[in-house]
C-alpha cells in the first residue's frame, strides 16, 4: 500500500468510527422468529469444531452429487484451494432437473417483471426446459466444455437461462454488466477468449429503449477476436445491424432447439464462471469460481442468512446479474434451494417511485435483498411512497455492497420491515463468492450498521499492520484466516497476480482490502476500502482504471481520481486533471472528458465532478497523495501536506478552483 493511501485510510476510517461508536442499539429476534428459524445457535460451535467437516456436511445436504467426494479440502497447494476433491456434479441439474424429479416442477422459479409492465412466470419445469434448449443450441454452435461464453444481457430470464445452460454443458460464463462500454466488453472478451456472445437488442431504462447489440457490434468490429457467434434475444424490438453467419436470433436457435438434454457430471473444481472486477491496477481481474464449493456456500448462506423456507418464501434480490450478487443470489442460490424468486428488469422509479413496493405487494415478497444506496435513495423519496403499499409479507431484509449507515438501517427496518423484520447486513466480495460476515436472523441480536459475525464455518479476523489480531474495541484490516468453499480459485490467466493481490500483505491470510473494527462485543463493523478501489452505489471502481481512461484522451496530461463521500451513492468519482496545451480554453472539455470515460469504461464510471488543476500533489517518490485531493473533493480543510515534493501545490490547486 502506498504511503498516501495508508494515511488516507486512517482519516476516513477515523471519521466513520466516530459515528459508529455512538451506535449501541440492538434488536434481538422475536421468540417466535427464533423458534421457527432455519439456523439455531449451536451451529457456530458445530462449525468451529471442524470446518472442513462442517462444509462437507453442507455440501451433501444442499447439493446432489453424481460422484461423492473423498476429501473436503485439499489445501496442499495453498493459496490455491481444492474443495470436495473427487466429487462430480452438474450445477444446472442441481438448480433445475432434480426439483422437477422431486415433484416440484409446478413451483414457480421466477416471477419476471419487465420495466414496461410485461410479466412472465417460469415454473421449475418450464425453466428446466428452456435451459435444456439453450444447452442444445449452444452446443450446436460449437460451444464445448471449458469454452468461454460472454454474456451481455439485461435483467431478463434469458440471462439466468444462458448462465445455467453454460453451466450444464461445462462452458464457463463471463457475464459483463450491460452498463459497460464496447471497449470494456472487448477487453473482457479478449482476456477470456470467449467463443460465443449472448446479448439482446436492448432493454428499457426509465421508459426508454436502451440498446445493447450496438456495443457488441462495436466490440467485435476490429479483427483479432475469438468470437464465432452472437446469439441475440429480442427484447425491445429496436432495429439492429445484422452480421450474417455470425449473428443468430435466440428465437431461431434456442427456441427451436430440442428440449431433451442429459446433464453430464463435472468435477467439483471445474470452472463455473469468470467475473471481472476492479482492482487497484488498471486492468480488471477475471475472478475465477469453480463448481462444488461455490454452490455449497451460496446455497447454505442463502438458507441460513435469509432464513429461507423455500415452500413459502418469495425471495427478491434486486442486484443485476452483471455483479456477483446477481450470480450468487439470483442465478444460483435461490434455484439450488428450490425457492421462488422475483426478477425485475428496470429502474426503481419507472414509471413511478413506488415501483419496487408495488412489486413487493403484487408477489408478496417475503425476503428482500438490496443495497444501501437504493435504501438511501428511497429514504430521500419519502416514507409516504412505501406507505401506499401492503408490505406486510416482508419478514427478512438484506443489505449488501457497502457499509450501511445506522440511519438507513433504521429506516429500512421501520418503514420497509414494519419495525419487526430482522435486517441482515451481508459482507462479502466477488472474490469470496458468497456471504462471509452476516448475522443469522433467528440467532443474532442485530446492530444497526454492523455485519457483526462470520458465517458459521468462516474464519474472519481484524488484524493490525503486522498481522496480529486486534483486541475488541480496536480497528485494523479485515482478513480471512482459513480457506472457504466459495473462495476464488484464482485470477483468470494470472496466478501470480492472485498471490500478490490477496496473499502477500499478511502471511497465510487472505487480505480483503477492507478496513474494519471490532466493537466491545467482538462484533465486526466494516469501514470501507483501504486501497485504491472506490465503491459507488455498491459498484466497485478502480481509481487507476478511471485515471488511465482520462489520460488516454489527448487533451489530458495527468489525472488523479478519488472517491468523495456522497450522501446517496456512498462515494462519488471526483477527478483532478491537468490539461495539455490550450485544451482548457475549450468550454466543453469537462463534458467531453466525462463522455470519454463513459466510452472507455461505461456510464457508471463517469466522474461526478472533473476539476481542472495546474498541478497534482505528489510525494518525493512521485506518488499522488490522494488523501489531500479527497480533502478538496469533500470540501474539508486540507490535511498534513508536509511530505509533498512541492508544498505550494495545494495552494495552487485551491487558487485555480476559486478562479
Ligand atoms: C464492499 C459485492 C460493507 C467491501 C458483494 C467489499 C461491503 C466490496 C459490504 C466488494 C457490506 C460489500 N458492508 N462493505 N455489507 N458488502 N462491501 O466485489 O468494500 O462488488 O470489499 O462484491 O464491497 O464488492 P464486490
XYZ file of C-alpha atoms and ligand atoms in Angstrom:
684
model
C 0.000 0.000 0.000
C 1.293 3.450 -0.827
C 2.188 5.986 1.795
C -0.566 8.262 0.579
C -3.227 5.628 0.911
C -2.192 4.484 4.325
C -2.819 7.937 5.681
C -5.988 8.405 3.715
C -7.454 5.294 5.263
C -6.822 6.222 8.798
C -8.581 9.558 8.301
C -11.642 8.118 6.565
C -11.822 5.214 8.981
C -11.452 7.616 11.886
C -14.498 9.634 10.823
C -16.575 6.538 10.303
C -15.522 5.167 13.670
C -16.556 8.324 15.494
C -20.107 7.966 14.209
C -20.353 4.252 14.726
C -19.063 4.283 18.278
C -22.210 6.108 19.315
C -24.386 3.353 17.941
C -25.459 0.907 20.623
C -28.975 -0.189 19.719
C -29.658 -3.926 19.451
C -32.606 -5.843 18.056
C -32.994 -9.420 19.194
C -35.173 -11.735 17.091
C -38.644 -12.355 18.475
C -39.094 -15.659 20.293
C -41.445 -16.732 17.538
C -38.916 -15.956 14.793
C -36.077 -17.665 16.656
C -38.200 -20.733 17.301
C -39.045 -21.220 13.617
C -35.620 -20.210 12.279
C -33.580 -22.430 9.956
C -30.317 -21.796 11.851
C -30.003 -22.417 15.576
C -27.344 -21.004 17.953
C -25.470 -24.317 18.200
C -24.391 -24.082 14.569
C -21.387 -21.870 15.362
C -19.827 -24.363 17.752
C -20.529 -27.229 15.402
C -18.778 -25.430 12.533
C -15.880 -24.306 14.711
C -15.166 -27.878 15.845
C -14.163 -28.961 12.327
C -14.657 -26.506 9.471
C -13.955 -28.823 6.527
C -16.223 -31.476 8.038
C -18.928 -28.869 8.586
C -18.748 -27.794 4.944
C -18.674 -31.391 3.751
C -21.936 -31.933 5.606
C -23.483 -28.836 3.997
C -22.225 -29.864 0.539
C -24.007 -33.201 0.835
C -27.124 -31.557 2.191
C -27.640 -28.710 -0.291
C -26.351 -30.451 -3.441
C -26.923 -33.729 -5.262
C -23.633 -35.332 -6.319
C -23.194 -37.784 -9.174
C -19.991 -38.940 -7.512
C -19.431 -38.303 -3.841
C -16.186 -36.537 -2.905
C -13.421 -38.246 -0.991
C -11.834 -35.239 0.735
C -13.483 -31.988 1.910
C -10.467 -29.723 1.447
C -7.079 -30.041 -0.186
C -5.019 -27.021 0.868
C -1.660 -28.532 -0.035
C -1.319 -26.158 -2.991
C -2.179 -23.054 -0.924
C -3.340 -20.429 -1.705
C -4.986 -22.458 -4.475
C -7.692 -24.495 -2.757
C -9.474 -27.618 -3.867
C -12.800 -28.350 -2.221
C -14.745 -31.598 -2.337
C -11.991 -33.476 -4.088
C -13.083 -36.209 -6.476
C -16.734 -35.140 -6.336
C -18.734 -34.719 -9.537
C -21.958 -32.838 -10.095
C -23.858 -30.699 -12.559
C -24.821 -27.184 -11.445
C -27.833 -26.914 -13.760
C -29.138 -30.318 -12.719
C -28.894 -29.160 -9.106
C -30.675 -25.887 -9.852
C -33.406 -27.393 -12.022
C -33.910 -31.009 -13.056
C -33.729 -32.504 -9.595
C -36.518 -30.256 -8.328
C -38.695 -31.438 -11.197
C -37.765 -35.055 -10.409
C -38.719 -34.372 -6.801
C -42.234 -33.293 -7.759
C -41.647 -29.539 -7.598
C -41.985 -28.957 -11.343
C -45.026 -26.733 -10.875
C -43.412 -24.482 -8.283
C -42.686 -21.003 -9.607
C -38.956 -20.470 -10.040
C -39.072 -16.943 -11.461
C -41.711 -14.229 -11.462
C -40.321 -11.860 -14.078
C -41.458 -8.272 -14.201
C -40.284 -6.213 -17.193
C -39.866 -2.480 -16.893
C -42.732 -1.745 -19.319
C -45.001 -3.933 -17.165
C -44.879 -7.180 -19.164
C -44.625 -10.267 -16.998
C -43.563 -13.883 -17.399
C -43.695 -16.751 -14.966
C -41.412 -19.760 -15.175
C -42.102 -22.865 -13.145
C -39.188 -25.151 -12.390
C -40.391 -27.488 -15.158
C -40.539 -24.657 -17.695
C -37.188 -23.184 -16.716
C -35.593 -26.636 -16.969
C -36.960 -26.985 -20.472
C -35.632 -23.561 -21.526
C -32.182 -24.330 -20.150
C -32.095 -27.682 -21.964
C -32.950 -25.923 -25.225
C -30.278 -23.305 -24.688
C -27.727 -26.009 -23.836
C -28.532 -27.799 -27.096
C -28.397 -24.545 -29.059
C -25.024 -23.517 -27.648
C -23.614 -26.977 -28.332
C -24.881 -26.796 -31.901
C -22.928 -23.535 -32.263
C -19.787 -25.415 -31.312
C -19.553 -24.460 -27.653
C -17.972 -27.292 -25.696
C -16.922 -27.978 -22.127
C -14.337 -25.439 -20.956
C -15.135 -22.876 -23.689
C -15.908 -19.345 -22.528
C -19.186 -17.576 -23.246
C -19.546 -13.818 -22.790
C -22.979 -12.759 -21.556
C -24.053 -9.157 -22.155
C -27.717 -9.171 -21.243
C -30.219 -7.125 -19.275
C -32.124 -8.460 -16.250
C -34.363 -10.809 -18.175
C -34.920 -14.550 -17.654
C -32.722 -15.331 -20.669
C -29.756 -14.163 -18.587
C -30.359 -16.873 -15.991
C -31.173 -19.395 -18.715
C -27.908 -18.626 -20.521
C -25.786 -18.907 -17.385
C -27.353 -22.215 -16.404
C -27.105 -23.583 -19.958
C -23.376 -22.825 -19.900
C -23.011 -24.493 -16.511
C -24.918 -27.501 -17.801
C -22.502 -28.142 -20.655
C -19.437 -27.138 -18.661
C -18.852 -23.911 -20.591
C -17.560 -21.034 -18.471
C -19.728 -17.919 -18.457
C -18.284 -14.451 -18.222
C -21.095 -12.011 -17.593
C -20.307 -8.415 -18.492
C -22.597 -5.828 -16.907
C -24.823 -4.199 -19.556
C -23.714 -0.765 -18.372
C -20.148 -1.384 -19.507
C -18.956 0.078 -22.785
C -17.965 -1.654 -26.020
C -14.289 -1.181 -25.106
C -14.753 -2.763 -21.689
C -16.696 -5.613 -23.260
C -13.985 -6.213 -25.856
C -11.185 -6.343 -23.316
C -13.150 -8.894 -21.273
C -13.943 -10.968 -24.385
C -10.259 -10.941 -25.315
C -8.961 -11.756 -21.853
C -11.251 -14.785 -21.556
C -11.006 -15.670 -25.274
C -14.759 -16.073 -25.496
C -16.201 -18.102 -28.345
C -19.831 -17.055 -28.082
C -21.516 -13.813 -27.033
C -25.116 -13.829 -25.835
C -26.796 -10.437 -25.899
C -30.113 -8.690 -26.590
C -31.196 -5.966 -28.976
C -31.605 -3.860 -25.857
C -33.607 -3.257 -22.723
C -35.599 -0.444 -21.135
C -34.283 2.267 -18.872
C -36.805 4.711 -17.404
C -39.368 4.011 -20.096
C -36.934 4.454 -22.981
C -35.326 1.758 -25.091
C -31.690 1.294 -24.198
C -29.579 -0.554 -26.789
C -27.077 -3.368 -26.146
C -26.377 -5.010 -29.507
C -24.581 -1.954 -30.969
C -21.945 -2.236 -28.230
C -21.360 -5.887 -29.154
C -21.040 -4.946 -32.845
C -18.582 -2.226 -31.959
C -16.626 -4.517 -29.638
C -16.271 -7.079 -32.418
C -15.658 -4.586 -35.227
C -11.875 -4.790 -35.001
C -10.445 -8.164 -36.074
C -8.385 -10.442 -33.866
C -11.088 -11.669 -31.523
C -12.118 -15.243 -30.783
C -15.907 -14.898 -31.146
C -17.578 -17.067 -33.766
C -21.248 -16.439 -32.958
C -23.514 -13.882 -31.320
C -26.922 -15.002 -30.076
C -29.383 -12.116 -29.785
C -32.505 -12.071 -27.622
C -35.236 -9.827 -28.998
C -36.260 -7.720 -26.035
C -37.111 -4.150 -27.025
C -37.657 -4.631 -30.738
C -35.398 -1.755 -31.806
C -33.732 -2.253 -35.201
C -30.231 -3.768 -35.071
C -27.402 -4.281 -37.542
C -27.035 -7.894 -38.580
C -23.896 -9.864 -39.344
C -24.961 -12.825 -41.464
C -23.287 -16.040 -40.435
C -22.200 -14.666 -37.076
C -25.461 -13.424 -35.555
C -28.357 -15.683 -34.603
C -31.677 -14.731 -33.078
C -32.421 -16.512 -29.804
C -35.855 -17.300 -31.233
C -34.285 -19.121 -34.200
C -31.607 -21.054 -32.346
C -32.676 -21.584 -28.749
C -36.449 -21.656 -29.132
C -36.262 -24.192 -31.933
C -33.757 -26.499 -30.208
C -34.719 -29.810 -28.648
C -35.904 -29.758 -25.039
C -34.178 -33.065 -24.355
C -30.725 -32.712 -22.869
C -28.948 -35.035 -20.476
C -26.692 -33.267 -17.984
C -23.178 -34.634 -17.662
C -21.374 -34.503 -14.330
C -18.433 -32.116 -13.972
C -15.610 -32.195 -11.481
C -16.227 -30.214 -8.266
C -13.325 -27.977 -9.300
C -14.483 -27.463 -12.884
C -14.578 -23.712 -13.666
C -18.119 -22.360 -13.417
C -17.553 -18.724 -14.272
C -15.244 -15.778 -14.625
C -16.406 -12.397 -13.384
C -14.297 -9.306 -13.922
C -13.913 -6.866 -11.083
C -11.887 -3.749 -10.434
C -8.685 -3.952 -8.503
C -6.048 -1.452 -7.595
C -4.397 -1.522 -11.009
C -5.732 -0.513 -14.380
C -6.772 -3.932 -15.665
C -9.883 -5.569 -14.305
C -9.245 -9.010 -12.848
C -11.067 -12.093 -14.083
C -12.137 -13.702 -10.821
C -12.447 -17.457 -11.290
C -15.019 -19.550 -9.458
C -15.464 -23.304 -9.645
C -18.454 -25.542 -9.090
C -18.816 -27.588 -5.895
C -17.517 -25.242 -3.227
C -19.069 -22.141 -4.732
C -22.528 -23.691 -4.984
C -22.319 -25.139 -1.482
C -21.581 -21.842 0.206
C -24.066 -19.898 -1.953
C -26.892 -22.295 -1.158
C -26.002 -22.690 2.514
C -25.752 -18.962 3.208
C -28.933 -18.278 1.250
C -30.725 -20.693 3.576
C -29.336 -19.606 6.920
C -28.667 -15.888 6.416
C -32.093 -15.219 4.888
C -33.835 -17.914 6.951
C -35.182 -19.322 3.695
C -38.289 -21.515 3.742
C -38.473 -22.472 0.044
C -42.057 -23.754 0.287
C -43.477 -20.414 1.380
C -40.962 -17.622 0.859
C -40.767 -15.291 -2.124
C -37.225 -14.037 -2.444
C -36.201 -10.899 -4.304
C -32.619 -9.843 -4.829
C -32.540 -6.558 -6.743
C -28.947 -6.949 -7.983
C -28.140 -7.108 -11.674
C -26.675 -10.397 -12.920
C -23.694 -8.354 -14.091
C -22.443 -8.300 -10.496
C -21.519 -11.142 -8.191
C -24.645 -10.633 -6.081
C -26.713 -11.423 -9.158
C -24.642 -14.536 -9.831
C -24.795 -15.960 -6.329
C -28.212 -14.794 -5.122
C -30.242 -14.599 -8.354
C -28.942 -17.315 -10.653
C -27.505 -19.932 -8.341
C -28.543 -19.999 -4.659
C -32.307 -19.472 -4.990
C -32.624 -22.133 -7.691
C -30.321 -24.634 -5.978
C -32.547 -24.191 -2.917
C -35.756 -24.609 -4.935
C -37.034 -21.165 -3.979
C -39.448 -18.834 -5.760
C -37.936 -15.522 -6.735
C -38.787 -12.216 -8.350
C -36.664 -10.768 -11.143
C -37.149 -7.147 -12.184
C -35.691 -5.622 -15.308
C -35.836 -1.911 -14.721
C -35.136 1.091 -12.573
C -36.851 1.641 -9.199
C -38.541 4.886 -10.268
C -40.071 3.717 -13.504
C -42.839 4.585 -14.155
C -43.166 5.874 -10.560
C -41.185 5.877 -7.320
C -43.342 3.181 -5.765
C -42.476 0.531 -8.359
C -40.473 -1.681 -6.021
C -43.145 -1.632 -3.333
C -45.814 -2.345 -5.901
C -43.788 -5.441 -6.883
C -43.397 -6.494 -3.232
C -47.163 -6.206 -2.744
C -48.008 -7.964 -6.014
C -45.790 -11.018 -5.480
C -45.905 -10.998 -1.661
C -42.136 -10.785 -1.444
C -41.044 -12.083 1.963
C -37.256 -11.672 1.717
C -35.836 -8.562 0.089
C -32.115 -8.185 -0.604
C -30.800 -4.843 -1.812
C -28.062 -2.221 -1.430
C -27.672 0.744 0.931
C -27.526 3.185 -1.976
C -31.035 2.134 -3.032
C -32.271 2.346 0.548
C -30.905 5.879 0.918
C -32.474 6.928 -2.373
C -35.871 5.634 -1.277
C -35.443 7.362 2.083
C -34.986 10.609 0.185
C -38.129 9.992 -1.865
C -40.086 9.849 1.385
C -41.962 7.480 3.684
C -45.297 8.216 2.048
C -44.336 6.244 -1.067
C -43.823 2.798 0.520
C -46.737 3.616 2.875
C -49.128 3.302 -0.073
C -48.411 -0.418 -0.447
C -49.004 -3.517 1.607
C -45.527 -4.645 2.652
C -46.737 -6.995 5.373
C -45.373 -10.048 3.524
C -41.797 -8.939 4.286
C -40.114 -10.920 7.065
C -36.361 -10.619 6.377
C -34.395 -7.730 4.862
C -30.880 -7.974 3.473
C -28.236 -5.378 2.663
C -25.072 -5.706 0.595
C -22.418 -3.805 -1.304
C -21.153 -1.164 1.086
C -21.381 -0.273 4.753
C -24.965 0.638 5.659
C -25.191 3.720 7.842
C -27.299 3.283 11.011
C -29.821 5.874 9.833
C -30.559 3.977 6.605
C -30.603 0.696 8.536
C -33.226 2.044 10.948
C -35.327 3.441 8.123
C -35.189 0.106 6.279
C -36.305 -1.729 9.384
C -39.067 0.698 10.355
C -40.546 1.704 7.011
C -39.976 -1.404 4.915
C -39.737 -4.047 7.626
C -42.722 -2.908 9.709
C -40.434 -2.475 12.709
C -40.031 -6.196 13.068
C -38.247 -7.785 10.089
C -34.633 -8.559 11.020
C -32.008 -6.901 8.861
C -29.054 -8.960 7.715
C -26.116 -6.850 6.612
C -24.008 -9.193 4.498
C -20.326 -8.543 3.878
C -18.651 -10.398 1.060
C -16.903 -9.818 -2.278
C -16.736 -11.025 -5.869
C -13.684 -12.943 -4.669
C -15.377 -14.607 -1.704
C -18.257 -15.839 -3.872
C -20.820 -15.882 -1.078
C -21.636 -14.273 2.278
C -18.748 -14.236 4.762
C -19.917 -11.941 7.550
C -23.605 -11.662 8.364
C -25.927 -12.068 11.306
C -28.201 -15.124 11.439
C -31.650 -13.563 11.731
C -33.031 -16.059 14.251
C -29.901 -16.116 16.387
C -28.059 -12.783 16.334
C -29.314 -9.642 18.067
C -28.708 -7.247 15.167
C -26.984 -3.875 15.448
C -27.716 -1.009 13.024
C -24.681 -0.619 10.793
C -22.757 -3.775 11.599
C -22.377 -7.013 9.649
C -21.318 -8.455 13.010
C -20.298 -12.095 12.846
C -18.631 -14.540 10.488
C -20.946 -17.024 8.823
C -20.633 -20.458 10.512
C -17.567 -22.212 9.115
C -15.817 -18.968 8.109
C -12.775 -17.597 9.957
C -12.507 -13.814 9.683
C -10.400 -11.519 11.808
C -9.298 -7.923 12.127
C -5.535 -7.509 12.331
C -3.042 -4.687 12.780
C -0.272 -3.605 10.371
C 1.822 -6.610 11.408
C -0.967 -9.140 11.087
C -1.665 -9.584 14.792
C -5.305 -9.990 15.777
C -6.613 -6.759 17.357
C -8.495 -6.924 20.662
C -12.181 -5.967 20.993
C -12.658 -2.227 20.694
C -9.926 -1.795 18.064
C -9.717 -1.327 14.302
C -7.465 -2.614 11.552
C -7.559 -4.704 8.392
C -10.109 -7.362 7.585
C -8.586 -10.764 6.803
C -9.781 -14.301 6.299
C -7.737 -16.877 8.161
C -8.899 -20.181 6.708
C -9.846 -21.286 3.194
C -13.591 -21.290 2.487
C -15.600 -23.270 -0.085
C -16.678 -20.372 -2.350
C -13.275 -18.701 -2.414
C -11.947 -17.593 -5.773
C -9.641 -20.162 -7.297
C -7.501 -17.535 -8.937
C -7.382 -14.717 -11.452
C -8.015 -15.910 -14.999
C -4.671 -16.436 -16.688
C -2.630 -14.788 -13.946
C -1.785 -16.994 -10.939
C 0.977 -14.659 -9.787
C -1.363 -11.691 -9.593
C -3.692 -13.790 -7.436
C -0.938 -14.471 -4.899
C 0.339 -10.937 -4.997
C -3.064 -9.249 -4.674
C -4.599 -11.242 -1.862
C -1.930 -13.278 -0.100
C 1.185 -11.116 0.094
C 0.100 -8.425 2.562
C -0.179 -10.820 5.555
C 1.325 -14.267 5.879
C -1.133 -17.148 5.393
C -4.117 -14.820 5.398
C -6.384 -13.544 2.661
C -6.405 -9.751 2.728
C -9.781 -8.435 1.628
C -8.826 -4.794 1.056
C -11.329 -3.531 3.640
C -10.789 -1.759 6.917
C -12.822 -2.994 9.884
C -13.263 -2.631 13.610
C -14.208 -4.996 16.408
C -16.606 -3.489 18.938
C -16.604 -4.328 22.638
C -18.638 -7.470 21.958
C -16.139 -8.532 19.279
C -18.681 -7.788 16.506
C -17.295 -6.563 13.195
C -18.046 -3.150 11.655
C -16.899 -2.595 8.080
C -15.222 0.728 7.389
C -14.730 0.735 3.613
C -11.833 0.008 1.285
C -8.290 0.749 2.301
C -6.907 0.548 -1.232
C -7.478 2.427 -4.488
C -10.865 0.844 -5.038
C -13.935 3.097 -4.833
C -17.432 1.971 -4.042
C -20.035 3.947 -5.966
C -23.596 2.770 -5.394
C -22.173 -0.572 -4.303
C -20.223 -0.938 -7.563
C -16.507 -1.386 -7.432
C -14.483 1.050 -9.480
C -10.757 1.444 -9.570
C -9.241 4.916 -9.288
C -6.364 3.766 -11.505
C -8.681 2.452 -14.189
C -10.504 5.785 -14.441
C -7.199 7.674 -14.379
C -5.981 5.543 -17.298
C -9.188 6.286 -19.185
C -8.732 10.028 -18.626
C -5.103 10.156 -19.710
C -5.964 8.162 -22.833
C -7.707 11.354 -24.039
C -5.333 13.618 -25.999
C -6.361 16.710 -24.014
C -5.252 15.228 -20.682
C -1.674 15.360 -19.459
C -2.225 13.902 -15.996
C -5.162 12.752 -13.921
C -5.892 11.743 -10.349
C -9.164 10.242 -9.211
C -10.592 9.992 -5.716
C -13.799 8.678 -4.202
C -15.505 11.502 -2.318
C -18.232 10.890 0.242
C -21.700 11.126 -1.308
C -24.951 11.025 0.642
C -26.741 8.762 -1.793
C -24.166 6.753 -3.690
C -21.783 6.247 -0.750
C -18.875 7.518 -2.794
C -18.736 9.588 -5.969
C -15.962 9.771 -8.540
C -14.086 13.080 -8.469
C -11.291 13.618 -10.987
C -8.496 16.178 -10.996
C -6.958 16.718 -14.408
C -4.061 18.667 -15.827
C -4.836 19.610 -19.415
C -2.453 19.808 -22.342
C -1.788 22.908 -24.431
C -4.819 25.118 -24.789
C -7.425 22.421 -24.067
C -8.568 24.480 -21.082
C -9.962 27.051 -23.470
C -12.479 24.532 -24.772
C -15.692 25.317 -22.842
C -16.959 21.746 -23.318
C -13.837 19.996 -22.119
C -15.384 18.647 -18.904
C -18.387 17.197 -20.749
C -16.055 15.739 -23.381
C -13.929 14.026 -20.738
C -16.942 12.642 -18.870
C -18.238 11.187 -22.130
C -14.793 9.781 -22.869
C -14.700 7.887 -19.568
C -18.211 6.635 -20.318
C -16.999 5.303 -23.640
C -13.828 3.733 -22.265
C -15.364 2.039 -19.233
C -19.101 2.671 -19.042
C -21.569 5.257 -17.771
C -21.181 4.125 -14.140
C -17.552 5.234 -14.186
C -18.228 8.798 -15.387
C -16.812 11.233 -12.819
C -19.450 13.229 -10.948
C -17.019 16.141 -10.931
C -13.949 16.921 -13.015
C -11.707 19.684 -11.707
C -9.089 21.211 -13.945
C -5.953 21.966 -11.922
C -2.455 23.254 -12.702
C -0.595 20.587 -10.659
C -1.186 17.390 -8.698
C 0.111 16.822 -5.166
C 2.891 14.241 -5.232
C 5.281 12.810 -2.702
C 9.011 12.943 -3.310
C 8.806 9.417 -4.699
C 6.200 10.583 -7.198
C 3.082 9.040 -5.647
C -0.071 11.087 -5.912
C -1.332 11.989 -2.431
C -4.983 11.195 -2.987
C -5.802 11.918 0.634
C -5.191 15.629 0.027
C -7.327 15.600 -3.096
C -10.039 13.825 -1.151
C -9.976 16.686 1.359
C -10.517 19.115 -1.510
C -13.225 16.966 -3.092
C -15.104 16.690 0.199
C -14.707 20.395 0.934
C -12.571 19.892 4.035
C -9.569 21.792 5.150
C -6.575 20.118 3.547
C -4.653 17.847 5.936
C -0.959 17.434 6.512
C 0.895 18.213 3.277
C 4.440 18.228 4.602
C 5.531 15.153 2.646
C 4.779 16.830 -0.680
C 7.669 17.326 -3.057
C 6.392 20.825 -3.749
C 4.462 22.223 -0.821
C 2.887 25.080 -2.776
C 0.859 22.673 -4.924
C -2.183 22.633 -2.696
C -2.321 26.435 -2.707
C -2.058 26.446 -6.488
C -4.934 23.969 -6.676
C -7.056 25.984 -4.247
C -6.387 29.168 -6.201
C -7.268 27.534 -9.523
C -10.548 26.186 -8.157
C -11.569 29.591 -6.826
C -10.784 31.217 -10.151
C -17.856 -3.716 -0.025
C -20.180 -7.238 -3.549
C -19.570 -3.088 3.986
C -16.486 -4.054 0.538
C -20.841 -8.407 -2.813
C -16.031 -5.186 -0.342
C -19.374 -4.080 1.928
C -16.608 -4.812 -1.677
C -20.481 -4.922 2.214
C -16.864 -5.979 -2.568
C -21.133 -4.760 3.475
C -19.710 -5.398 0.237
N -20.630 -3.833 4.317
N -18.931 -3.177 2.816
N -22.190 -5.478 3.818
N -20.654 -5.727 1.139
N -18.935 -4.394 0.698
O -16.821 -7.456 -5.201
O -15.644 -2.938 0.407
O -18.734 -5.930 -5.844
O -14.632 -5.327 -0.389
O -18.944 -7.638 -4.036
O -17.837 -4.140 -1.378
O -17.548 -5.577 -3.729
P -17.993 -6.643 -4.796
